[in-house]
C-alpha atoms as a printed R data frame, in Angstrom:
    type eleno elety resid chain resno       x      y       z
1   ATOM     1    CA   MET     A     1   0.000  0.000   0.000
2   ATOM     2    CA   THR     A     2   2.761  2.442   0.960
3   ATOM     3    CA   THR     A     3   4.689  1.648  -2.228
4   ATOM     4    CA   LEU     A     4   1.659  2.305  -4.439
5   ATOM     5    CA   LEU     A     5   0.898  5.525  -2.546
6   ATOM     6    CA   ALA     A     6   4.505  6.622  -2.997
7   ATOM     7    CA   MET     A     7   4.489  5.845  -6.718
8   ATOM     8    CA   MET     A     8   1.260  7.693  -7.449
9   ATOM     9    CA   THR     A     9   2.251 10.637  -5.257
10  ATOM    10    CA   ALA     A    10   5.587 10.817  -7.081
11  ATOM    11    CA   LEU     A    11   3.994 11.093 -10.537
12  ATOM    12    CA   GLY     A    12   4.052 14.884 -10.358
13  ATOM    13    CA   PRO     A    13   7.742 15.101  -9.387
14  ATOM    14    CA   MET     A    14   8.594 12.459 -11.984
15  ATOM    15    CA   ALA     A    15   6.757 14.375 -14.703
16  ATOM    16    CA   SER     A    16   8.757 17.450 -13.689
17  ATOM    17    CA   CYS     A    17  12.194 15.803 -13.473
18  ATOM    18    CA   LEU     A    18  12.282 13.090 -16.134
19  ATOM    19    CA   TYR     A    19  12.300 15.460 -19.090
20  ATOM    20    CA   LEU     A    20  14.754 18.037 -17.707
21  ATOM    21    CA   PRO     A    21  17.751 16.584 -19.637
22  ATOM    22    CA   SER     A    22  15.669 16.908 -22.835
23  ATOM    23    CA   PHE     A    23  15.248 20.690 -22.603
24  ATOM    24    CA   PRO     A    24  17.982 21.483 -25.179
25  ATOM    25    CA   ALA     A    25  16.699 18.791 -27.563
26  ATOM    26    CA   MET     A    26  13.123 20.037 -27.276
27  ATOM    27    CA   VAL     A    27  14.232 23.599 -27.978
28  ATOM    28    CA   ALA     A    28  16.073 22.383 -31.080
29  ATOM    29    CA   ALA     A    29  13.216 20.141 -32.247
30  ATOM    30    CA   PHE     A    30  10.549 22.840 -32.030
31  ATOM    31    CA   GLY     A    31  12.696 25.854 -32.879
32  ATOM    32    CA   GLY     A    32  11.821 27.456 -29.562
33  ATOM    33    CA   THR     A    33  13.769 29.186 -26.823
34  ATOM    34    CA   PRO     A    34  15.068 28.017 -23.420
35  ATOM    35    CA   ALA     A    35  12.507 30.308 -21.775
36  ATOM    36    CA   GLU     A    36   9.688 28.512 -23.612
37  ATOM    37    CA   ALA     A    37  11.026 25.151 -22.447
38  ATOM    38    CA   GLN     A    38  11.207 26.430 -18.866
39  ATOM    39    CA   LEU     A    39   7.611 27.644 -19.191
40  ATOM    40    CA   THR     A    40   6.434 24.042 -19.618
41  ATOM    41    CA   LEU     A    41   7.787 23.403 -16.111
42  ATOM    42    CA   SER     A    42   6.193 26.440 -14.466
43  ATOM    43    CA   VAL     A    43   2.857 25.861 -16.225
44  ATOM    44    CA   PHE     A    44   2.870 22.343 -14.797
45  ATOM    45    CA   SER     A    45   3.135 23.791 -11.299
46  ATOM    46    CA   PHE     A    46   0.260 26.206 -11.983
47  ATOM    47    CA   GLY     A    47  -1.804 23.239 -13.178
48  ATOM    48    CA   MET     A    48  -1.029 21.374  -9.975
49  ATOM    49    CA   ALA     A    49  -2.068 24.405  -7.934
50  ATOM    50    CA   SER     A    50  -5.393 24.533  -9.787
51  ATOM    51    CA   GLY     A    51  -6.240 20.842  -9.731
52  ATOM    52    CA   VAL     A    52  -5.658 20.186  -6.065
53  ATOM    53    CA   LEU     A    53  -8.312 22.715  -5.053
54  ATOM    54    CA   VAL     A    54 -10.972 20.391  -6.438
55  ATOM    55    CA   TYR     A    55  -9.790 16.856  -5.712
56  ATOM    56    CA   GLY     A    56  -9.576 16.993  -1.925
57  ATOM    57    CA   PRO     A    57 -13.104 18.221  -1.111
58  ATOM    58    CA   VAL     A    58 -14.616 16.068  -3.866
59  ATOM    59    CA   ALA     A    59 -12.827 13.010  -2.440
60  ATOM    60    CA   ASP     A    60 -14.044 13.905   1.061
61  ATOM    61    CA   HIS     A    61 -17.562 13.815  -0.383
62  ATOM    62    CA   TYR     A    62 -17.497 10.873  -2.811
63  ATOM    63    CA   GLY     A    63 -14.519  8.828  -1.589
64  ATOM    64    CA   ARG     A    64 -10.818  8.607  -2.448
65  ATOM    65    CA   LYS     A    65 -10.781  5.747  -4.942
66  ATOM    66    CA   PRO     A    66 -13.222  6.921  -7.660
67  ATOM    67    CA   VAL     A    67 -11.695 10.397  -7.694
68  ATOM    68    CA   LEU     A    68  -8.204  8.901  -7.948
69  ATOM    69    CA   LEU     A    69  -9.212  6.796 -10.941
70  ATOM    70    CA   VAL     A    70 -10.489  9.847 -12.834
71  ATOM    71    CA   ALA     A    71  -7.342 11.839 -12.044
72  ATOM    72    CA   MET     A    72  -5.046  9.035 -13.156
73  ATOM    73    CA   ALA     A    73  -6.902  8.630 -16.458
74  ATOM    74    CA   ILE     A    74  -6.472 12.354 -17.189
75  ATOM    75    CA   PHE     A    75  -2.755 12.104 -16.391
76  ATOM    76    CA   VAL     A    76  -2.121  9.147 -18.704
77  ATOM    77    CA   VAL     A    77  -4.014 10.631 -21.667
78  ATOM    78    CA   ALA     A    78  -2.341 14.051 -21.347
79  ATOM    79    CA   SER     A    79   1.108 12.451 -21.035
80  ATOM    80    CA   LEU     A    80   0.597 10.635 -24.327
81  ATOM    81    CA   ALA     A    81  -0.754 13.811 -25.953
82  ATOM    82    CA   CYS     A    82   2.540 15.588 -25.196
83  ATOM    83    CA   ILE     A    83   4.238 13.350 -27.765
84  ATOM    84    CA   PHE     A    84   2.190 14.737 -30.651
85  ATOM    85    CA   VAL     A    85   2.336 18.497 -29.993
86  ATOM    86    CA   PRO     A    86   3.498 20.780 -32.851
87  ATOM    87    CA   ASP     A    87   5.288 23.382 -30.705
88  ATOM    88    CA   LEU     A    88   6.341 24.267 -27.168
89  ATOM    89    CA   GLN     A    89   3.287 26.457 -26.608
90  ATOM    90    CA   THR     A    90   0.987 23.492 -27.213
91  ATOM    91    CA   MET     A    91   3.304 21.406 -25.067
92  ATOM    92    CA   ALA     A    92   2.742 23.879 -22.222
93  ATOM    93    CA   ALA     A    93  -1.033 23.507 -22.627
94  ATOM    94    CA   MET     A    94  -0.794 19.707 -22.504
95  ATOM    95    CA   ARG     A    95   1.484 19.945 -19.499
96  ATOM    96    CA   PHE     A    96  -1.180 21.997 -17.724
97  ATOM    97    CA   ILE     A    97  -3.746 19.242 -18.337
98  ATOM    98    CA   GLN     A    98  -1.190 16.617 -17.322
99  ATOM    99    CA   ALA     A    99  -0.724 18.486 -14.051
100 ATOM   100    CA   LEU     A   100  -4.477 18.552 -13.462
101 ATOM   101    CA   GLY     A   101  -4.314 14.768 -13.468
102 ATOM   102    CA   ALA     A   102  -1.116 14.492 -11.406
103 ATOM   103    CA   SER     A   103  -2.503 16.770  -8.712
104 ATOM   104    CA   GLY     A   104  -5.114 14.161  -7.770
105 ATOM   105    CA   PRO     A   105  -2.776 11.421  -6.519
106 ATOM   106    CA   LEU     A   106  -0.475 14.008  -4.961
107 ATOM   107    CA   VAL     A   107  -3.125 15.471  -2.687
108 ATOM   108    CA   LEU     A   108  -5.132 12.298  -2.088
109 ATOM   109    CA   GLY     A   109  -2.094 10.206  -1.215
110 ATOM   110    CA   ARG     A   110  -1.568 12.452   1.796
111 ATOM   111    CA   SER     A   111  -5.262 12.297   2.657
112 ATOM   112    CA   ILE     A   112  -5.179  8.496   2.609
113 ATOM   113    CA   VAL     A   113  -2.271  8.516   5.062
114 ATOM   114    CA   ARG     A   114  -4.306 10.863   7.269
115 ATOM   115    CA   ASP     A   115  -7.273  8.481   7.004
116 ATOM   116    CA   LEU     A   116  -5.193  5.579   8.263
117 ATOM   117    CA   TYR     A   117  -2.938  7.137  10.927
118 ATOM   118    CA   GLU     A   118  -3.037  9.684  13.761
119 ATOM   119    CA   GLY     A   119  -0.605 12.088  15.446
120 ATOM   120    CA   ALA     A   120   3.118 11.387  15.343
121 ATOM   121    CA   ARG     A   121   2.435  8.136  13.474
122 ATOM   122    CA   ALA     A   122   0.933 10.151  10.628
123 ATOM   123    CA   GLY     A   123   4.070 12.296  10.507
124 ATOM   124    CA   ALA     A   124   6.273  9.199  10.512
125 ATOM   125    CA   GLU     A   125   4.264  7.572   7.714
126 ATOM   126    CA   LEU     A   126   4.326 10.756   5.643
127 ATOM   127    CA   ALA     A   127   8.099 10.839   6.117
128 ATOM   128    CA   ARG     A   128   8.279  7.213   4.969
129 ATOM   129    CA   LEU     A   129   6.138  8.116   1.966
130 ATOM   130    CA   SER     A   130   8.380 11.083   1.171
131 ATOM   131    CA   SER     A   131  11.560  9.017   1.403
132 ATOM   132    CA   ILE     A   132  10.191  6.380  -0.994
133 ATOM   133    CA   MET     A   133   8.762  8.889  -3.462
134 ATOM   134    CA   GLY     A   134  12.024 10.842  -3.234
135 ATOM   135    CA   LEU     A   135  13.738  8.006  -5.075
136 ATOM   136    CA   VAL     A   136  11.681  8.792  -8.175
137 ATOM   137    CA   PRO     A   137  12.886 12.375  -8.777
138 ATOM   138    CA   ALA     A   138  16.363 11.209  -7.739
139 ATOM   139    CA   MET     A   139  16.462  8.592 -10.481
140 ATOM   140    CA   ALA     A   140  14.286 10.407 -13.025
141 ATOM   141    CA   PRO     A   141  16.987 12.752 -14.420
142 ATOM   142    CA   ILE     A   142  19.357  9.801 -14.929
143 ATOM   143    CA   LEU     A   143  16.691  7.784 -16.719
144 ATOM   144    CA   GLY     A   144  15.705 10.897 -18.646
145 ATOM   145    CA   GLY     A   145  19.302 11.392 -19.767
146 ATOM   146    CA   VAL     A   146  19.505  7.798 -21.003
147 ATOM   147    CA   LEU     A   147  16.152  8.030 -22.785
148 ATOM   148    CA   GLN     A   148  17.152 11.304 -24.409
149 ATOM   149    CA   GLN     A   149  20.511  9.973 -25.561
150 ATOM   150    CA   TYR     A   150  19.176  6.771 -27.150
151 ATOM   151    CA   PHE     A   151  15.524  7.398 -28.004
152 ATOM   152    CA   GLY     A   152  14.889 11.153 -28.054
153 ATOM   153    CA   TRP     A   153  12.629 13.421 -26.041
154 ATOM   154    CA   PRO     A   154   9.257 11.716 -26.867
155 ATOM   155    CA   SER     A   155  10.425  8.600 -25.017
156 ATOM   156    CA   THR     A   156  10.337 10.494 -21.722
157 ATOM   157    CA   PHE     A   157   6.606 11.111 -22.057
158 ATOM   158    CA   ILE     A   158   5.999  7.499 -23.086
159 ATOM   159    CA   ALA     A   159   7.752  6.423 -19.882
160 ATOM   160    CA   ILE     A   160   5.696  8.866 -17.807
161 ATOM   161    CA   ALA     A   161   2.457  7.572 -19.340
162 ATOM   162    CA   GLY     A   162   3.557  3.978 -18.706
163 ATOM   163    CA   VAL     A   163   4.149  4.560 -15.005
164 ATOM   164    CA   GLY     A   164   0.820  6.365 -14.781
165 ATOM   165    CA   ALA     A   165  -0.961  3.425 -16.422
166 ATOM   166    CA   PHE     A   166   0.699  1.040 -13.944
167 ATOM   167    CA   CYS     A   167  -0.517  3.135 -10.995
168 ATOM   168    CA   LEU     A   168  -4.007  3.381 -12.503
169 ATOM   169    CA   THR     A   169  -4.172 -0.406 -12.702
170 ATOM   170    CA   GLY     A   170  -2.876 -0.810  -9.142
171 ATOM   171    CA   ILE     A   171  -5.442  1.628  -7.750
172 ATOM   172    CA   ALA     A   172  -8.297 -0.079  -9.603
173 ATOM   173    CA   LEU     A   173  -7.345 -3.594  -8.513
174 ATOM   174    CA   THR     A   174  -5.814 -3.305  -5.039
175 ATOM   175    CA   MET     A   175  -6.632 -0.045  -3.272
176 ATOM   176    CA   PRO     A   176  -9.514 -0.025  -0.753
177 ATOM   177    CA   GLU     A   177 -11.661  2.991   0.051
178 ATOM   178    CA   THR     A   178 -10.238  4.820   3.105
179 ATOM   179    CA   ALA     A   179 -12.446  7.913   3.446
180 ATOM   180    CA   PRO     A   180 -14.053  8.011   6.929
181 ATOM   181    CA   SER     A   181 -17.469  8.867   5.491
182 ATOM   182    CA   ARG     A   182 -19.116  9.416   2.112
183 ATOM   183    CA   GLN     A   183 -22.165 11.558   1.437
184 ATOM   184    CA   SER     A   184 -24.901 10.574  -0.993
185 ATOM   185    CA   ARG     A   185 -26.201 14.040  -1.805
186 ATOM   186    CA   ARG     A   186 -24.840 15.983  -4.762
187 ATOM   187    CA   MET     A   187 -21.857 18.221  -4.022
188 ATOM   188    CA   THR     A   188 -22.138 21.950  -4.846
189 ATOM   189    CA   PRO     A   189 -19.526 24.699  -5.322
190 ATOM   190    CA   GLY     A   190 -20.766 26.123  -2.042
191 ATOM   191    CA   ASP     A   191 -19.516 22.995  -0.268
192 ATOM   192    CA   LEU     A   192 -16.030 23.648  -1.624
193 ATOM   193    CA   ILE     A   193 -16.111 27.277  -0.582
194 ATOM   194    CA   ARG     A   194 -17.348 26.457   2.920
195 ATOM   195    CA   SER     A   195 -14.569 23.913   3.415
196 ATOM   196    CA   TYR     A   196 -11.882 26.391   2.406
197 ATOM   197    CA   VAL     A   197 -13.375 29.227   4.455
198 ATOM   198    CA   PHE     A   198 -13.431 26.930   7.489
199 ATOM   199    CA   LEU     A   199  -9.758 26.027   7.029
200 ATOM   200    CA   SER     A   200  -8.682 29.607   6.378
201 ATOM   201    CA   ARG     A   201  -9.971 30.629   9.825
202 ATOM   202    CA   HIS     A   202  -7.479 28.366  11.605
203 ATOM   203    CA   TRP     A   203  -3.995 29.725  12.284
204 ATOM   204    CA   VAL     A   204  -2.587 26.236  12.822
205 ATOM   205    CA   PHE     A   205  -3.382 25.427   9.183
206 ATOM   206    CA   TRP     A   206  -1.722 28.579   7.841
207 ATOM   207    CA   ARG     A   207   1.341 28.236  10.022
208 ATOM   208    CA   TYR     A   208   2.226 24.750   8.792
209 ATOM   209    CA   THR     A   209   1.093 25.371   5.218
210 ATOM   210    CA   ILE     A   210   3.288 28.441   4.763
211 ATOM   211    CA   LEU     A   211   6.208 26.583   6.323
212 ATOM   212    CA   VAL     A   212   5.798 23.721   3.846
213 ATOM   213    CA   ALA     A   213   5.210 26.096   0.909
214 ATOM   214    CA   LEU     A   214   8.452 27.933   1.613
215 ATOM   215    CA   SER     A   215  10.394 24.684   1.750
216 ATOM   216    CA   TYR     A   216   8.909 23.450  -1.531
217 ATOM   217    CA   ALA     A   217   9.635 26.786  -3.196
218 ATOM   218    CA   GLY     A   218  13.279 26.162  -2.323
219 ATOM   219    CA   LEU     A   219  13.037 22.690  -3.851
220 ATOM   220    CA   PHE     A   220  11.378 23.978  -7.013
221 ATOM   221    CA   SER     A   221  13.948 26.721  -7.502
222 ATOM   222    CA   LEU     A   222  16.541 24.003  -8.127
223 ATOM   223    CA   LEU     A   223  14.366 22.397 -10.807
224 ATOM   224    CA   SER     A   224  14.067 25.747 -12.572
225 ATOM   225    CA   ALA     A   225  17.732 26.686 -12.316
226 ATOM   226    CA   SER     A   226  19.663 23.413 -12.422
227 ATOM   227    CA   PRO     A   227  19.622 22.717 -16.199
228 ATOM   228    CA   HIS     A   228  21.192 26.121 -16.879
229 ATOM   229    CA   ILE     A   229  23.567 26.190 -13.904
230 ATOM   230    CA   LEU     A   230  24.839 22.629 -14.174
231 ATOM   231    CA   GLN     A   231  24.824 22.194 -17.967
232 ATOM   232    CA   ASP     A   232  25.406 25.659 -19.426
233 ATOM   233    CA   ILE     A   233  27.635 27.142 -16.698
234 ATOM   234    CA   ALA     A   234  29.246 24.121 -15.031
235 ATOM   235    CA   GLY     A   235  29.514 22.264 -18.348
236 ATOM   236    CA   LEU     A   236  27.905 18.928 -17.444
237 ATOM   237    CA   SER     A   237  26.457 16.661 -20.136
238 ATOM   238    CA   PRO     A   238  22.765 15.697 -19.940
239 ATOM   239    CA   PHE     A   239  23.643 12.291 -18.486
240 ATOM   240    CA   ALA     A   240  26.150 13.776 -16.017
241 ATOM   241    CA   PHE     A   241  23.501 16.315 -15.046
242 ATOM   242    CA   GLY     A   242  21.102 13.489 -14.258
243 ATOM   243    CA   VAL     A   243  23.693 11.659 -12.178
244 ATOM   244    CA   SER     A   244  24.759 14.770 -10.270
245 ATOM   245    CA   PHE     A   245  21.135 15.587  -9.483
246 ATOM   246    CA   ASN     A   246  21.147 12.510  -7.246
247 ATOM   247    CA   ILE     A   247  23.566 14.166  -4.838
248 ATOM   248    CA   VAL     A   248  20.860 16.658  -3.969
249 ATOM   249    CA   MET     A   249  17.935 14.243  -4.039
250 ATOM   250    CA   PHE     A   250  19.653 11.683  -1.840
251 ATOM   251    CA   GLY     A   251  20.295 14.499   0.592
252 ATOM   252    CA   TYR     A   252  16.541 15.058   0.676
253 ATOM   253    CA   ILE     A   253  15.834 11.339   1.092
254 ATOM   254    CA   GLY     A   254  18.362 11.150   3.924
255 ATOM   255    CA   GLY     A   255  16.586 14.066   5.558
256 ATOM   256    CA   THR     A   256  13.198 12.348   5.420
257 ATOM   257    CA   ILE     A   257  14.666  9.189   6.958
258 ATOM   258    CA   SER     A   258  16.429 11.170   9.679
259 ATOM   259    CA   GLY     A   259  13.317 13.257  10.276
260 ATOM   260    CA   ARG     A   260  11.276 10.131  10.898
261 ATOM   261    CA   MET     A   261  13.746  9.031  13.579
262 ATOM   262    CA   VAL     A   262  14.040 12.489  15.119
263 ATOM   263    CA   VAL     A   263  10.280 13.044  15.354
264 ATOM   264    CA   SER     A   264   9.838  9.729  17.159
265 ATOM   265    CA   ARG     A   265  12.333 10.865  19.813
266 ATOM   266    CA   VAL     A   266  11.843 14.600  20.270
267 ATOM   267    CA   GLY     A   267   8.456 15.280  18.661
268 ATOM   268    CA   MET     A   268   7.242 17.071  15.568
269 ATOM   269    CA   GLU     A   269   7.988 20.659  16.584
270 ATOM   270    CA   ARG     A   270  11.608 20.065  17.542
271 ATOM   271    CA   ALA     A   271  12.167 18.051  14.381
272 ATOM   272    CA   ILE     A   272  10.849 20.983  12.343
273 ATOM   273    CA   GLY     A   273  13.128 23.400  14.194
274 ATOM   274    CA   ILE     A   274  16.209 21.249  13.635
275 ATOM   275    CA   GLY     A   275  15.381 20.804   9.957
276 ATOM   276    CA   THR     A   276  14.941 24.521   9.275
277 ATOM   277    CA   ILE     A   277  18.313 25.308  10.883
278 ATOM   278    CA   VAL     A   278  20.096 22.643   8.820
279 ATOM   279    CA   ALA     A   279  18.435 23.906   5.622
280 ATOM   280    CA   LEU     A   280  19.464 27.481   6.349
281 ATOM   281    CA   VAL     A   281  23.074 26.449   7.016
282 ATOM   282    CA   GLY     A   282  23.156 24.602   3.682
283 ATOM   283    CA   ALA     A   283  21.724 27.581   1.797
284 ATOM   284    CA   GLY     A   284  24.277 29.921   3.340
285 ATOM   285    CA   ALA     A   285  27.083 27.511   2.483
286 ATOM   286    CA   ALA     A   286  25.897 27.311  -1.139
287 ATOM   287    CA   LEU     A   287  25.967 31.084  -1.466
288 ATOM   288    CA   ALA     A   288  29.424 31.307   0.129
289 ATOM   289    CA   THR     A   289  31.071 28.550  -1.919
290 ATOM   290    CA   THR     A   290  29.729 29.704  -5.285
291 ATOM   291    CA   GLU     A   291  30.692 33.315  -4.605
292 ATOM   292    CA   MET     A   292  34.207 32.499  -3.391
293 ATOM   293    CA   LEU     A   293  35.097 29.550  -5.632
294 ATOM   294    CA   GLY     A   294  32.893 30.026  -8.683
295 ATOM   295    CA   VAL     A   295  30.126 27.878 -10.128
296 ATOM   296    CA   THR     A   296  31.103 24.229 -10.461
297 ATOM   297    CA   ALA     A   297  29.289 21.016  -9.687
298 ATOM   298    CA   TRP     A   298  31.294 20.678  -6.466
299 ATOM   299    CA   THR     A   299  30.589 24.187  -5.203
300 ATOM   300    CA   VAL     A   300  26.865 23.931  -5.979
301 ATOM   301    CA   LEU     A   301  25.764 20.384  -5.210
302 ATOM   302    CA   PRO     A   302  27.143 19.435  -1.744
303 ATOM   303    CA   PRO     A   303  25.894 22.534   0.136
304 ATOM   304    CA   ILE     A   304  22.530 22.399  -1.621
305 ATOM   305    CA   ALA     A   305  22.318 18.710  -0.714
306 ATOM   306    CA   LEU     A   306  22.768 19.783   2.915
307 ATOM   307    CA   ALA     A   307  19.954 22.313   2.507
308 ATOM   308    CA   TYR     A   308  17.742 19.614   1.009
309 ATOM   309    CA   PHE     A   309  18.634 17.292   3.895
310 ATOM   310    CA   GLY     A   310  17.183 19.881   6.267
311 ATOM   311    CA   ILE     A   311  14.105 20.364   4.095
312 ATOM   312    CA   GLY     A   312  13.574 16.609   4.045
313 ATOM   313    CA   MET     A   313  13.582 16.598   7.850
314 ATOM   314    CA   TYR     A   314  10.747 19.081   8.280
315 ATOM   315    CA   TYR     A   315   8.725 19.006   5.041
316 ATOM   316    CA   PRO     A   316   6.708 15.830   5.903
317 ATOM   317    CA   GLN     A   317   6.200 17.007   9.479
318 ATOM   318    CA   GLY     A   318   4.779 20.299   8.257
319 ATOM   319    CA   ILE     A   319   2.318 18.418   6.052
320 ATOM   320    CA   ALA     A   320   1.223 16.288   8.998
321 ATOM   321    CA   GLY     A   321   0.841 19.383  11.187
322 ATOM   322    CA   ALA     A   322  -1.511 20.971   8.657
323 ATOM   323    CA   LEU     A   323  -3.683 17.864   8.225
324 ATOM   324    CA   ILE     A   324  -3.923 16.318  11.700
325 ATOM   325    CA   PRO     A   325  -6.349 18.912  13.205
326 ATOM   326    CA   PHE     A   326  -8.928 18.345  10.434
327 ATOM   327    CA   PRO     A   327  -9.862 14.639  10.193
328 ATOM   328    CA   GLU     A   328 -13.231 15.295   8.531
329 ATOM   329    CA   ARG     A   329 -11.701 17.735   6.053
330 ATOM   330    CA   ALA     A   330  -8.365 16.030   5.411
331 ATOM   331    CA   GLY     A   331  -8.962 16.084   1.653
332 ATOM   332    CA   ALA     A   332  -9.895 19.769   1.592
333 ATOM   333    CA   ALA     A   333  -6.972 20.649   3.866
334 ATOM   334    CA   SER     A   334  -4.551 18.719   1.674
335 ATOM   335    CA   SER     A   335  -5.996 20.359  -1.451
336 ATOM   336    CA   LEU     A   336  -5.766 23.924  -0.180
337 ATOM   337    CA   MET     A   337  -2.310 23.351   1.273
338 ATOM   338    CA   THR     A   338  -0.985 21.780  -1.935
339 ATOM   339    CA   SER     A   339  -2.465 24.560  -4.066
340 ATOM   340    CA   ILE     A   340  -0.689 27.196  -1.987
341 ATOM   341    CA   ILE     A   341   2.540 25.175  -2.149
342 ATOM   342    CA   MET     A   342   2.420 24.827  -5.928
343 ATOM   343    CA   LEU     A   343   1.392 28.428  -6.527
344 ATOM   344    CA   LEU     A   344   4.314 29.789  -4.515
345 ATOM   345    CA   ALA     A   345   6.673 27.301  -6.190
346 ATOM   346    CA   ALA     A   346   5.523 28.379  -9.655
347 ATOM   347    CA   ILE     A   347   6.058 32.051  -8.835
348 ATOM   348    CA   VAL     A   348   9.506 31.441  -7.335
349 ATOM   349    CA   GLY     A   349  10.411 29.193 -10.273
350 ATOM   350    CA   LEU     A   350   9.462 31.883 -12.794
351 ATOM   351    CA   VAL     A   351  11.470 34.519 -10.930
352 ATOM   352    CA   VAL     A   352  14.514 32.259 -10.644
353 ATOM   353    CA   GLY     A   353  14.251 31.070 -14.246
354 ATOM   354    CA   HIS     A   354  14.077 34.597 -15.649
355 ATOM   355    CA   SER     A   355  16.913 35.832 -13.400
356 ATOM   356    CA   LEU     A   356  19.505 33.312 -14.534
357 ATOM   357    CA   GLY     A   357  22.801 34.626 -15.832
358 ATOM   358    CA   ASP     A   358  26.377 33.468 -15.397
359 ATOM   359    CA   THR     A   359  26.149 32.907 -11.621
360 ATOM   360    CA   ALA     A   360  24.178 30.701  -9.238
361 ATOM   361    CA   ARG     A   361  22.863 33.687  -7.265
362 ATOM   362    CA   PRO     A   362  19.192 33.363  -8.265
363 ATOM   363    CA   LEU     A   363  19.183 29.816  -6.887
364 ATOM   364    CA   THR     A   364  21.264 30.433  -3.770
365 ATOM   365    CA   PHE     A   365  19.368 33.612  -2.867
366 ATOM   366    CA   ALA     A   366  16.043 31.781  -3.320
367 ATOM   367    CA   LEU     A   367  17.213 29.023  -0.974
368 ATOM   368    CA   LEU     A   368  18.521 31.543   1.547
369 ATOM   369    CA   ILE     A   369  15.362 33.678   1.588
370 ATOM   370    CA   THR     A   370  12.994 30.716   1.841
371 ATOM   371    CA   GLY     A   371  15.258 29.219   4.517
372 ATOM   372    CA   VAL     A   372  15.158 32.345   6.677
373 ATOM   373    CA   LEU     A   373  11.382 32.632   6.364
374 ATOM   374    CA   SER     A   374  10.958 28.928   7.159
375 ATOM   375    CA   LEU     A   375  12.977 29.369  10.337
376 ATOM   376    CA   VAL     A   376  10.807 32.334  11.319
377 ATOM   377    CA   PHE     A   377   7.591 30.345  10.860
378 ATOM   378    CA   SER     A   378   9.025 27.381  12.765
379 ATOM   379    CA   LEU     A   379   9.491 29.682  15.776
380 ATOM   380    CA   LEU     A   380   5.946 31.087  15.723
381 ATOM   381    CA   PRO     A   381   3.284 29.714  18.120
382 ATOM   382    CA   THR     A   382   1.691 26.526  16.866
383 ATOM   383    CA   GLY     A   383  -1.871 27.023  18.038
384 ATOM   384    CA   HIS     A   384  -1.988 23.715  19.911
385 ATOM   385    CA   SER     A   385  -5.213 24.789  21.570
386 ATOM   386    CA   GLU     A   386  -6.904 24.503  18.201
387 ATOM   387    CA   GLN     A   387  -5.402 21.091  17.575
388 ATOM   388    CA   ASN     A   388  -6.574 19.806  20.914
C-alpha cells in the first residue's frame, strides 16, 4: 500500500524531473527558446495548484478511490498527448492538463495517510512516503538522460504515461476505500467554498502550510535553475547532469529518513526546528562557496544537498501538522495546502528562471530567503489549543 501511494504521489515530481535533460533537444526540435522550455515546467506547477483545489473536497464527499481513478486517467491521456504536440506552446497547454491529473494522486495520497494514521504516526508515515517517493525524482533525471541519448525526447513522455498506467491499474485492482465517510447528496460549489473558508480561519493550518510552501519553493527553484547552472555554466552533459542531481535528491531522502527518527524521539515541533536550521546552514554555504570559488558542480551540489537534507527533515512534518487537526476535512486541507505550495513554487520558479545569468545567485538567494522565512515560521506559536 505504501509503495503504491509513494508511486502515485511521485507522478508529479517524476513528470517534472524526467524530461529536464531533454530541454535542449526540445528547444532544437521545435525551434523554440530556453525560456519557452522552462515555461512548460512552471505551467505544470500552476496546473497542480489549480487541480488540487478540487480533488480533496470532492474526495471527502465521494470517496478517495473513484476520484483517484479519474485523475489518473487524465494524467495518462495528457502524457501521451505531449508526444504529438506541434510546438512548445501546445506542449505547455498539454502539461497543464497533465498536471491537473497528477494533482489528484499528490493530494489524495496524503489524505489516505491521514485516514489511516493519527498524530506522530501520521508524521512518521508521511516521512516514509516522502523518502520512498524521493527516489523517483532522484532517479528520473538519470533515466531521462539515457532516454534522451538513445531514443529522443518523446520517449520520456511514453515512460511517464507507462508509469501512470501502472498506478491506474494498481489503484483499480488493489486499493480499498479509506475515506471516513461518504455523502450521498450531490456536491455543490458552495460545499467547496465552505470547506476552504473553514480552514482559512485556523492559524494552525496557515502556520504549517506556509512553512511547507516555503520549503517546496526552495526545492522547485533548483528544478528551474539546475539545467542552466549545471549544464550551461558548469559544463555537465545531460547524463552527467542526471547523475549529479542525485547528490541533492539523496540528501533530501536522507533528511526524510532522519526526520522520521528524530520526530519519534523529540516530537514534531523540535524536528521541524532542527530541519529549518540545517536547511538554512546549507543555503548559506551554497551562497558562500559559489561566490568564493565560482560555479562548479562541487561548489553547488554538496551545500545544496545539505539544505535539502534539512528540508527533508521538516517538510513531511509540516504536512502532517496541517492535516492532523482536520480529520473530517483532510482532503480539503490537503488540497488547499498543496495549491498554496504549488502556486508559490511556480512564482519562485518563474522569478529564478528569468533571473539566470552566469552565476548561481538566483538559486542560492532563493534558498537563503525561503530558509530564513521557514525558520521564522518554525518559531511562531503553533496554536496547539486549536489542535486539541
